Amino acid sequence: SITTLDLTINASSASAAEVTECDSYSWNGTEYLASGVYTFETLNANGCDSIATLDLTINASSASTTEVTECDSYIWNNQSYTQSGAYTFQSTNSEGCDSTATLNLTINNGTTSTTDVTECDGYIWNGTDYNASGVYTFETLNANGCDSIATLDLTINASSASTAEVTECDSYIWNGTQY
């Protein structure tokens, strides 16, 4: 008795991959959000087991929000801002993923004022007695905590005085009054 065996041995297959991604990774129809070692089993072209292994590292994108209140202007990421608003800055974080920084900025403005005053002999302004004409400034903070600069353009006119010696009989009229 002769028996003949025509035997074909097909091999199973295996594969491995290391992947690093930001936030998520889609593999064989599944979305992965966390780092880990994952396997996928199927049949290869010969109908034998095929095991694929994924060594996955998920790095996270980052986001931050900063609240800032400044006077007149603010420099953020080498950019000068003079208006209140929400501003964003896109970059890459240390893990190579997106990084979004948000700045919620409030700009308070300083104030200025100028007053023209003409007075005789002297003038008291913000607690100081001025006796000469000139331009003077007073610096303080306004209600928002920003610089407030008040300017006084002052003209001082000197009063004049005179003395007259008069000798008259019985009466004398001076500036409309009879003496």
C-alpha positions as CSV (number, residue, x, y, z in Angstrom):
1,S,0.0,0.0,0.0
2,I,1.4,3.3,-1.0
3,T,0.1,6.5,0.4
4,T,1.2,9.8,-0.9
5,L,1.0,13.0,1.1
6,D,1.3,16.3,-0.8
7,L,1.8,18.7,2.1
8,T,2.0,22.5,2.0
9,I,2.8,24.3,5.2
10,N,1.8,27.9,5.2
11,A,3.4,30.2,7.8
12,S,1.7,32.4,10.2
13,S,2.8,36.0,10.1
14,A,3.6,38.7,12.7
15,S,4.5,42.4,12.4
16,A,5.4,45.1,14.9
17,A,5.3,48.9,14.6
18,E,6.3,51.7,17.0
19,V,4.3,54.9,16.4
20,T,4.3,58.2,18.2
21,E,1.4,60.6,17.5
22,C,-0.3,63.6,19.0
23,D,-3.7,63.2,20.7
24,S,-5.0,60.1,18.8
25,Y,-4.1,57.5,16.3
26,S,-6.3,55.5,14.0
27,W,-5.2,51.9,13.3
28,N,-7.1,49.1,11.6
29,G,-10.4,51.0,12.0
30,T,-10.0,51.8,15.7
31,E,-9.1,55.2,17.1
32,Y,-6.7,55.0,20.0
33,L,-6.4,57.9,22.5
34,A,-4.0,56.4,25.0
35,S,-0.4,55.1,24.8
36,G,-0.1,51.3,25.0
37,V,0.7,48.1,23.2
38,Y,-2.2,46.9,21.0
39,T,-2.6,43.8,18.8
40,F,-4.7,43.1,15.8
41,E,-5.4,39.5,14.7
42,T,-6.5,38.5,11.3
43,L,-5.7,35.9,8.6
44,N,-2.9,36.4,6.2
45,A,-3.0,35.8,2.4
46,N,-2.3,32.1,3.1
47,G,-5.2,31.8,5.5
48,C,-3.0,31.5,8.5
49,D,-2.9,33.7,11.7
50,S,-1.5,37.2,11.3
51,I,-0.8,39.1,14.4
52,A,0.1,42.8,14.1
53,T,1.5,44.6,17.2
54,L,1.4,48.4,17.7
55,D,3.6,50.0,20.3
56,L,1.8,53.3,20.5
57,T,2.9,56.5,22.3
58,I,0.2,59.3,22.4
59,N,1.5,62.8,23.2
60,A,-0.9,65.5,24.2
61,S,-1.4,68.8,22.6
62,S,-1.5,71.7,25.1
63,A,-3.5,74.8,25.6
64,S,-3.2,77.6,28.1
65,T,-5.2,80.8,28.9
66,T,-3.7,83.9,30.6
67,E,-5.7,86.9,31.9
68,V,-3.8,90.2,31.7
69,T,-4.7,93.8,32.5
70,E,-2.2,96.5,31.4
71,C,-1.9,100.2,30.9
72,D,-1.7,101.5,27.3
73,S,0.1,98.5,25.7
74,Y,1.3,94.9,26.3
75,I,4.1,92.8,24.6
76,W,3.3,89.1,24.2
77,N,5.3,86.7,22.1
78,N,7.3,89.6,20.6
79,Q,4.0,91.4,19.5
80,S,2.8,94.7,20.9
81,Y,-0.9,94.9,21.6
82,T,-2.7,98.2,22.3
83,Q,-6.3,97.0,22.2
84,S,-8.3,94.8,24.6
85,G,-9.2,91.4,23.2
86,A,-8.6,87.7,23.0
87,Y,-5.4,86.8,21.2
88,T,-4.0,83.3,20.3
89,F,-0.5,82.1,19.6
90,Q,0.1,78.7,17.9
91,S,3.4,76.8,18.4
92,T,4.7,73.3,19.1
93,N,5.1,72.0,22.6
94,S,8.1,70.0,23.9
95,E,6.4,66.7,22.8
96,G,6.1,68.0,19.2
97,C,2.3,68.5,19.4
98,D,0.2,71.6,18.9
99,S,0.3,74.2,21.6
100,T,-2.3,77.0,21.7
101,A,-1.8,79.9,24.1
102,T,-4.7,82.3,24.6
103,L,-4.3,85.8,26.0
104,N,-7.4,87.6,27.3
105,L,-6.1,91.1,27.4
106,T,-7.6,94.2,29.0
107,I,-5.9,97.5,28.0
108,N,-6.6,100.5,30.2
109,N,-5.5,103.8,28.9
110,G,-3.6,106.6,30.6
111,T,-5.2,110.0,30.6
112,T,-3.9,113.5,29.8
113,S,-5.4,116.9,30.3
114,T,-4.3,120.5,29.7
115,T,-5.7,123.6,31.4
116,D,-4.9,127.2,30.5
117,V,-5.1,129.6,33.5
118,T,-4.4,133.3,33.8
119,E,-4.2,134.7,37.3
120,C,-2.8,137.7,39.2
121,D,0.2,137.3,41.4
122,G,-0.1,133.5,42.1
123,Y,-2.0,130.3,41.7
124,I,-2.4,127.2,43.8
125,W,-2.7,123.9,41.8
126,N,-2.7,120.4,43.3
127,G,-1.4,121.8,46.6
128,T,1.5,123.8,45.1
129,D,1.7,127.6,45.0
130,Y,2.9,128.9,41.6
131,N,4.1,132.5,41.4
132,A,5.6,132.5,37.9
133,S,4.2,131.9,34.4
134,G,5.1,128.5,32.9
135,V,3.9,125.1,31.9
136,Y,3.7,122.7,34.8
137,T,2.8,119.0,35.0
138,F,1.2,116.9,37.7
139,E,1.5,113.1,37.5
140,T,-0.7,110.6,39.3
141,L,-2.7,107.5,38.6
142,N,-6.2,107.5,37.1
143,A,-9.1,105.3,38.3
144,N,-7.8,102.4,36.2
145,G,-4.4,102.6,37.9
146,C,-2.7,104.0,34.7
147,D,-0.7,107.2,34.4
148,S,-2.6,110.4,34.5
149,I,-0.7,113.5,33.4
150,A,-2.3,116.9,33.9
151,T,-0.6,120.0,32.3
152,L,-1.1,123.5,33.5
153,D,-0.3,126.4,31.1
154,L,-0.1,129.2,33.6
155,T,0.1,132.9,32.9
156,I,0.8,135.0,36.0
157,N,0.1,138.8,35.7
158,A,1.6,141.0,38.4
159,S,-0.7,143.3,40.4
160,S,0.3,147.0,40.4
161,A,0.1,149.5,43.2
162,S,0.6,153.3,43.2
163,T,0.7,156.0,45.8
164,A,-0.3,159.5,45.2
165,E,0.3,162.4,47.7
166,V,-2.3,165.1,47.3
167,T,-2.9,168.3,49.2
168,E,-6.2,169.9,48.7
169,C,-8.5,172.5,50.4
170,D,-11.9,171.4,51.8
171,S,-12.5,168.3,49.6
172,Y,-11.1,166.1,47.0
173,I,-12.7,163.8,44.4
174,W,-10.8,160.6,43.8
175,N,-12.1,157.8,41.6
176,G,-15.6,159.2,41.7
177,T,-15.8,159.6,45.4
178,Q,-15.7,163.0,47.1
179,Y,-13.5,163.2,50.2
